Amino acid sequence: RASENHLASTPQLHFMASSEAPVVVCLIGITGEGKSTTGNMLCQHSSACKTSRGMRSMTSACSFRDFEFNGSFYRVIDTPGLQDTNLGPEELQDRLRNFADFSPNGVDAFLFVVRRGRFRPEYAEAFKAFEEACTTEVLKHTILLFTCLDDENNVDFRQSLESEDIPSLQDCLQKVCGRAVGVENKVGGKERQLEDQALVLSYVETVRDENKTPYNNEHLQEANKWRKAVESKAKELELDTNQQTVLKLLQDLFYGRCERSDVSKKLSALIRSERQFKARDVVDAMAVMGQVREVCERLIFESKQLPDRCGKETCIPMDRFCSGHRECNRPGYNNNGSNHPCNCS
């Protein structure tokens, strides 16, 4: 039994007519890997989640569907595909965070959906992006879900998965404490779908029981607060190239191409570099001022060593303009080049 797919701003009004809050399951993954199809399988409704036929995501915003299974109430939330080329990183991250609107009490389990086969670099990048957007706290609520198992059963799938020597895959598995399940959404008919539904929801219940409490949506605010703080510090950098370097790293961080520590280290290094550059400028300026002061002091000292008058009746002291006479080329010398310590000619 499933309710209609709601996109209202007050999702709590659409919970099942029960005093018991539903178990909330959130689907995460890149476009075209079976994320929305898995959502349809879970609630046993062919059009609960719009599926894509290529790299263009059909899920441009978070949506949800409520359903009942074995007397328990569930809510499955579909999210926009990570690395969706139709959206910029900030817009996509903001939309991804909107799942909190449909889960005011938190999320019991996240299903990170990938296709069975070669664990591509994009999967690892998307997983890092997911972790960054929701903080490491999300990992203990996360299950890796592999689609397109064909006729492979989960026992064989698990054994094969554990033996695969792919560092990025094993790293993701380690982060979620080895929680992984496989499904087949296209072949096997209704019977296979019902088996997969029961299997996946049993994993969800296990995660829920282990954690006791759902993932708290406040962690989303924590991640967003950190990102805004970095953006603010980047804008304080004086060089545009330095600002763009930090903002580019933030974009790479969203796409899982670097770690948060990489951004923090680079920002600190640029701030330190600019401060050192300013310090060098001050030292250089002080050095120039010191040289100018030395020259001035020397000239003052030399001028005090010369007599004011040369003894001629027409002599005018050097500290006055040589009015009525030819002007001297420089103090202490007259125009004919003779060494005469006054302004006379």
Short mmCIF file of C-alpha atoms in Angstrom, two decimals:
data_model
loop_
_atom_site.label_atom_id
_atom_site.label_comp_id
_atom_site.label_asym_id
_atom_site.label_seq_id
_atom_site.Cartn_x
_atom_site.Cartn_y
_atom_site.Cartn_z
CA ARG A 1 0.00 0.00 0.00
CA ALA A 2 1.61 3.26 -1.08
CA SER A 3 0.55 6.88 -0.77
CA GLU A 4 0.89 9.40 -3.60
CA ASN A 5 4.29 10.95 -4.28
CA HIS A 6 4.32 14.27 -2.42
CA LEU A 7 6.49 17.31 -2.95
CA ALA A 8 4.90 19.50 -0.29
CA SER A 9 6.89 21.76 2.01
CA THR A 10 5.26 20.20 5.09
CA PRO A 11 5.90 16.48 4.57
CA GLN A 12 5.00 15.55 8.13
CA LEU A 13 1.34 16.11 7.20
CA HIS A 14 1.60 13.25 4.68
CA PHE A 15 2.91 10.56 7.02
CA MET A 16 0.83 7.47 7.29
CA ALA A 17 -2.21 7.69 9.52
CA SER A 18 -0.40 6.09 12.44
CA SER A 19 1.10 7.21 15.72
CA GLU A 20 4.29 5.40 14.70
CA ALA A 21 6.78 7.48 12.70
CA PRO A 22 7.82 5.74 9.46
CA VAL A 23 11.22 4.19 8.90
CA VAL A 24 12.97 6.64 6.57
CA VAL A 25 15.20 5.34 3.78
CA CYS A 26 17.15 7.77 1.59
CA LEU A 27 18.52 6.81 -1.87
CA ILE A 28 21.89 8.28 -2.87
CA GLY A 29 23.96 7.75 -6.02
CA ILE A 30 25.03 9.08 -9.39
CA THR A 31 22.68 9.26 -12.36
CA GLY A 32 21.87 6.11 -14.32
CA GLU A 33 22.90 3.48 -11.76
CA GLY A 34 19.41 2.26 -10.78
CA LYS A 35 18.72 4.56 -7.83
CA SER A 36 15.15 5.50 -8.76
CA THR A 37 14.41 1.97 -10.01
CA THR A 38 15.46 0.68 -6.59
CA GLY A 39 13.04 3.13 -5.00
CA ASN A 40 10.24 1.75 -7.17
CA MET A 41 11.19 -1.78 -6.14
CA LEU A 42 11.15 -0.94 -2.44
CA CYS A 43 7.64 0.49 -2.46
CA GLN A 44 6.45 -1.89 -5.21
CA HIS A 45 5.21 0.88 -7.45
CA SER A 46 6.44 1.23 -11.02
CA SER A 47 6.30 5.03 -11.16
CA ALA A 48 6.99 6.11 -7.59
CA CYS A 49 10.40 7.46 -8.65
CA LYS A 50 11.10 8.78 -12.14
CA THR A 51 13.86 6.78 -13.81
CA SER A 52 16.44 8.11 -16.26
CA ARG A 53 17.41 6.55 -19.60
CA GLY A 54 20.83 8.12 -19.87
CA MET A 55 23.16 10.52 -18.13
CA ARG A 56 20.42 13.16 -17.78
CA SER A 57 18.86 12.82 -14.36
CA MET A 58 15.08 12.67 -14.13
CA THR A 59 15.28 13.47 -10.41
CA SER A 60 15.94 17.21 -10.23
CA ALA A 61 14.72 17.56 -6.65
CA CYS A 62 14.13 15.32 -3.67
CA SER A 63 10.84 13.42 -3.64
CA PHE A 64 9.38 10.67 -1.50
CA ARG A 65 6.83 7.90 -1.31
CA ASP A 66 5.26 6.26 1.74
CA PHE A 67 4.44 2.56 1.84
CA GLU A 68 3.71 -0.30 4.19
CA PHE A 69 5.60 -3.58 4.49
CA ASN A 70 4.75 -6.39 6.91
CA GLY A 71 2.81 -4.04 9.17
CA SER A 72 5.54 -1.38 9.35
CA PHE A 73 5.46 2.02 7.71
CA TYR A 74 8.29 3.26 5.51
CA ARG A 75 9.21 6.38 3.61
CA VAL A 76 11.65 6.17 0.69
CA ILE A 77 13.26 9.44 -0.42
CA ASP A 78 14.78 9.79 -3.88
CA THR A 79 17.50 12.42 -4.35
CA PRO A 80 19.09 14.09 -7.41
CA GLY A 81 21.94 12.15 -8.98
CA LEU A 82 25.36 13.12 -7.67
CA GLN A 83 27.61 14.52 -10.41
CA ASP A 84 24.52 15.53 -12.39
CA THR A 85 25.88 17.58 -15.30
CA ASN A 86 22.68 19.66 -15.42
CA LEU A 87 23.35 21.29 -12.05
CA GLY A 88 26.27 23.20 -10.58
CA PRO A 89 27.92 21.76 -7.46
CA GLU A 90 26.42 24.26 -5.03
CA GLU A 91 22.90 23.90 -6.46
CA LEU A 92 23.11 20.12 -6.49
CA GLN A 93 24.43 20.03 -2.93
CA ASP A 94 21.62 22.30 -1.77
CA ARG A 95 19.06 20.06 -3.45
CA LEU A 96 20.64 16.97 -1.96
CA ARG A 97 20.28 18.46 1.50
CA ASN A 98 16.57 18.96 0.90
CA PHE A 99 15.92 15.35 1.91
CA ALA A 100 15.84 16.80 5.44
CA ASP A 101 12.54 18.49 4.53
CA PHE A 102 10.99 15.05 4.09
CA SER A 103 12.62 13.53 7.17
CA PRO A 104 12.07 15.96 10.06
CA ASN A 105 12.95 13.23 12.58
CA GLY A 106 16.09 12.12 10.72
CA VAL A 107 16.99 9.30 8.33
CA ASP A 108 17.19 5.69 9.52
CA ALA A 109 19.24 4.36 6.59
CA PHE A 110 20.96 5.64 3.45
CA LEU A 111 21.26 3.36 0.42
CA PHE A 112 24.25 4.34 -1.68
CA VAL A 113 23.36 2.82 -5.06
CA VAL A 114 25.95 1.66 -7.63
CA ARG A 115 25.83 -0.74 -10.55
CA ARG A 116 27.34 -4.23 -10.16
CA GLY A 117 30.54 -4.63 -12.14
CA ARG A 118 33.71 -2.59 -12.22
CA PHE A 119 33.80 -0.14 -9.32
CA ARG A 120 34.45 2.98 -11.36
CA PRO A 121 36.36 6.04 -10.05
CA GLU A 122 33.11 8.04 -10.30
CA TYR A 123 31.60 5.83 -7.59
CA ALA A 124 34.40 6.58 -5.15
CA GLU A 125 34.20 10.31 -5.95
CA ALA A 126 30.43 10.34 -5.46
CA PHE A 127 30.80 8.49 -2.17
CA LYS A 128 33.30 11.10 -0.94
CA ALA A 129 30.91 13.86 -2.03
CA PHE A 130 28.08 12.20 -0.11
CA GLU A 131 30.27 11.89 2.98
CA GLU A 132 31.34 15.52 2.68
CA ALA A 133 27.78 16.81 2.30
CA CYS A 134 26.47 14.84 5.29
CA THR A 135 29.66 14.51 7.44
CA THR A 136 31.24 11.23 8.56
CA GLU A 137 28.32 10.70 10.92
CA VAL A 138 26.30 9.47 7.93
CA LEU A 139 28.55 6.45 7.38
CA LYS A 140 27.19 4.38 10.25
CA HIS A 141 23.73 4.74 8.73
CA THR A 142 24.82 3.82 5.18
CA ILE A 143 24.47 0.59 3.17
CA LEU A 144 26.11 0.02 -0.22
CA LEU A 145 23.45 -1.30 -2.61
CA PHE A 146 24.54 -2.88 -5.90
CA THR A 147 22.07 -3.17 -8.78
CA CYS A 148 22.03 -5.43 -11.85
CA LEU A 149 23.02 -8.70 -10.17
CA ASP A 150 21.31 -10.66 -13.00
CA ASP A 151 20.92 -14.24 -11.76
CA GLU A 152 23.63 -13.93 -9.08
CA ASN A 153 22.30 -14.53 -5.56
CA ASN A 154 23.39 -12.47 -2.57
CA VAL A 155 25.52 -15.21 -1.01
CA ASP A 156 27.68 -15.49 -4.12
CA PHE A 157 27.61 -11.73 -4.54
CA ARG A 158 28.91 -11.13 -1.01
CA GLN A 159 31.73 -13.62 -1.42
CA SER A 160 32.73 -12.10 -4.74
CA LEU A 161 32.59 -8.58 -3.33
CA GLU A 162 34.89 -9.35 -0.42
CA SER A 163 37.48 -10.96 -2.69
CA GLU A 164 37.70 -8.08 -5.18
CA ASP A 165 41.06 -6.33 -4.96
CA ILE A 166 39.89 -2.79 -5.69
CA PRO A 167 41.26 -0.29 -3.12
CA SER A 168 38.51 2.32 -3.65
CA LEU A 169 35.79 -0.32 -3.26
CA GLN A 170 37.36 -1.83 -0.16
CA ASP A 171 37.79 1.66 1.30
CA CYS A 172 34.06 2.39 0.87
CA LEU A 173 33.14 -1.00 2.34
CA GLN A 174 35.37 -0.39 5.32
CA LYS A 175 33.77 2.99 5.97
CA VAL A 176 30.30 1.40 6.14
CA CYS A 177 31.54 -1.58 8.19
CA GLY A 178 31.06 -3.99 5.28
CA ARG A 179 27.32 -3.38 4.88
CA ALA A 180 26.44 -4.25 1.27
CA VAL A 181 23.49 -5.85 -0.48
CA GLY A 182 22.70 -6.66 -4.12
CA VAL A 183 19.43 -6.50 -6.07
CA GLU A 184 18.19 -7.22 -9.58
CA ASN A 185 15.62 -4.72 -10.77
CA LYS A 186 15.07 -5.88 -14.36
CA VAL A 187 15.06 -9.67 -14.56
CA GLY A 188 13.57 -12.34 -12.32
CA GLY A 189 10.05 -11.01 -12.33
CA LYS A 190 7.81 -10.14 -9.41
CA GLU A 191 9.12 -12.94 -7.23
CA ARG A 192 12.70 -11.65 -7.41
CA GLN A 193 11.54 -8.10 -6.70
CA LEU A 194 9.68 -9.18 -3.57
CA GLU A 195 12.73 -11.12 -2.39
CA ASP A 196 14.96 -8.12 -2.94
CA GLN A 197 12.48 -5.81 -1.21
CA ALA A 198 12.43 -8.01 1.89
CA LEU A 199 16.21 -8.39 1.87
CA VAL A 200 16.96 -4.68 1.56
CA LEU A 201 14.44 -3.69 4.22
CA SER A 202 15.92 -6.29 6.58
CA TYR A 203 19.29 -4.53 6.16
CA VAL A 204 17.55 -1.21 6.86
CA GLU A 205 16.04 -2.61 10.07
CA THR A 206 19.44 -3.93 11.15
CA VAL A 207 21.06 -0.52 10.69
CA ARG A 208 18.18 1.08 12.53
CA ASP A 209 18.51 -1.30 15.48
CA GLU A 210 22.29 -0.90 15.65
CA ASN A 211 22.18 2.89 15.77
CA LYS A 212 19.13 3.23 18.05
CA THR A 213 18.56 6.77 16.76
CA PRO A 214 18.28 8.10 13.17
CA TYR A 215 20.84 10.24 11.40
CA ASN A 216 20.39 13.75 12.76
CA ASN A 217 19.79 16.35 10.07
CA GLU A 218 21.72 18.91 12.13
CA HIS A 219 24.90 17.35 10.71
CA LEU A 220 23.89 18.81 7.34
CA GLN A 221 23.95 22.27 8.85
CA GLU A 222 27.38 21.57 10.32
CA ALA A 223 28.81 20.68 6.89
CA ASN A 224 27.18 23.71 5.28
CA LYS A 225 28.49 26.01 8.03
CA TRP A 226 32.05 24.78 7.44
CA ARG A 227 31.75 25.35 3.68
CA LYS A 228 30.42 28.89 4.13
CA ALA A 229 33.26 29.70 6.55
CA VAL A 230 35.84 28.55 3.98
CA GLU A 231 34.17 30.60 1.24
CA SER A 232 34.22 33.66 3.50
CA LYS A 233 37.94 33.26 4.27
CA ALA A 234 38.68 32.70 0.57
CA LYS A 235 37.05 36.03 -0.30
CA GLU A 236 39.34 37.76 2.21
CA LEU A 237 42.41 36.71 0.21
CA GLU A 238 43.87 39.66 -1.70
CA LEU A 239 44.91 37.83 -4.87
CA ASP A 240 42.11 36.74 -7.20
CA THR A 241 44.12 33.69 -8.24
CA ASN A 242 44.28 32.55 -4.61
CA GLN A 243 40.55 33.04 -4.20
CA GLN A 244 39.82 31.00 -7.31
CA THR A 245 42.19 28.25 -6.15
CA VAL A 246 40.22 27.76 -2.92
CA LEU A 247 36.83 27.94 -4.63
CA LYS A 248 37.99 25.37 -7.21
CA LEU A 249 39.06 23.06 -4.38
CA LEU A 250 35.62 23.42 -2.80
CA GLN A 251 34.10 22.37 -6.10
CA ASP A 252 36.47 19.39 -6.30
CA LEU A 253 35.55 18.52 -2.73
CA PHE A 254 31.88 18.33 -3.63
CA TYR A 255 32.65 15.99 -6.50
CA GLY A 256 34.80 13.83 -4.24
CA ARG A 257 38.10 14.66 -5.94
CA CYS A 258 39.79 15.80 -2.73
CA GLU A 259 39.38 15.71 1.03
CA ARG A 260 38.24 18.44 3.41
CA SER A 261 41.74 18.44 4.91
CA ASP A 262 43.15 19.31 1.45
CA VAL A 263 40.99 22.43 1.32
CA SER A 264 41.90 23.50 4.86
CA LYS A 265 45.64 22.99 4.29
CA LYS A 266 45.62 24.92 1.00
CA LEU A 267 43.64 27.80 2.48
CA SER A 268 46.00 28.04 5.46
CA ALA A 269 49.03 27.95 3.15
CA LEU A 270 47.65 30.78 0.97
CA ILE A 271 46.79 32.92 3.99
CA ARG A 272 50.30 32.36 5.39
CA SER A 273 51.88 33.13 2.01
CA GLU A 274 50.03 36.43 1.67
CA ARG A 275 50.97 37.43 5.21
CA GLN A 276 54.63 36.65 4.53
CA PHE A 277 54.47 38.65 1.30
CA LYS A 278 53.04 41.63 3.20
CA ALA A 279 55.76 41.29 5.84
CA ARG A 280 58.46 41.33 3.14
CA ASP A 281 56.91 44.46 1.64
CA VAL A 282 57.05 46.18 5.03
CA VAL A 283 60.66 45.16 5.55
CA ASP A 284 61.62 46.37 2.06
CA ALA A 285 59.82 49.68 2.60
CA MET A 286 61.55 50.17 5.94
CA ALA A 287 64.90 49.41 4.31
CA VAL A 288 64.29 52.05 1.61
CA MET A 289 63.20 54.59 4.22
CA GLY A 290 66.36 53.83 6.16
CA GLN A 291 68.52 54.45 3.12
CA VAL A 292 66.74 57.74 2.40
CA ARG A 293 67.22 58.80 6.01
CA GLU A 294 70.95 58.02 5.83
CA VAL A 295 71.34 60.13 2.66
CA CYS A 296 69.48 63.03 4.22
CA GLU A 297 71.53 62.86 7.40
CA ARG A 298 74.76 62.78 5.36
CA LEU A 299 73.75 65.83 3.31
CA ILE A 300 72.81 67.72 6.43
CA PHE A 301 76.10 66.81 8.03
CA GLU A 302 78.14 67.89 4.96
CA SER A 303 76.25 71.18 4.65
CA LYS A 304 77.16 72.06 8.23
CA GLN A 305 80.86 71.55 7.45
CA LEU A 306 80.89 74.30 4.71
CA PRO A 307 81.21 78.05 5.51
CA ASP A 308 78.20 80.20 4.89
CA ARG A 309 80.21 82.94 3.08
CA CYS A 310 83.30 83.00 0.95
CA GLY A 311 84.43 86.52 1.97
CA LYS A 312 83.31 88.28 -1.20
CA GLU A 313 81.04 91.25 -0.86
CA THR A 314 78.60 89.71 -3.31
CA CYS A 315 78.59 86.32 -1.55
CA ILE A 316 75.20 84.88 -0.69
CA PRO A 317 74.99 81.94 1.76
CA MET A 318 74.19 78.53 0.28
CA ASP A 319 70.95 78.25 2.18
CA ARG A 320 69.52 81.15 0.17
CA PHE A 321 68.59 81.38 -3.50
CA CYS A 322 71.40 82.93 -5.54
CA SER A 323 69.32 85.90 -6.67
CA GLY A 324 71.06 88.37 -8.97
CA HIS A 325 73.81 85.88 -9.68
CA ARG A 326 74.07 82.87 -11.91
CA GLU A 327 72.53 79.82 -10.22
CA CYS A 328 74.89 77.14 -9.04
CA ASN A 329 74.68 73.67 -10.55
CA ARG A 330 74.89 72.09 -7.11
CA PRO A 331 75.55 73.22 -3.54
CA GLY A 332 79.15 74.13 -2.84
CA TYR A 333 80.11 74.72 -6.50
CA ASN A 334 79.70 77.68 -8.80
CA ASN A 335 78.89 77.61 -12.48
CA ASN A 336 82.42 77.76 -13.79
CA GLY A 337 83.20 74.50 -12.06
CA SER A 338 85.60 75.90 -9.47
CA ASN A 339 85.27 74.53 -5.96
CA HIS A 340 83.74 77.55 -4.28
CA PRO A 341 81.73 76.75 -1.11
CA CYS A 342 78.94 79.15 -1.73
CA ASN A 343 76.35 80.12 -4.33
CA CYS A 344 78.39 82.94 -5.84
CA SER A 345 79.61 83.05 -9.38
#
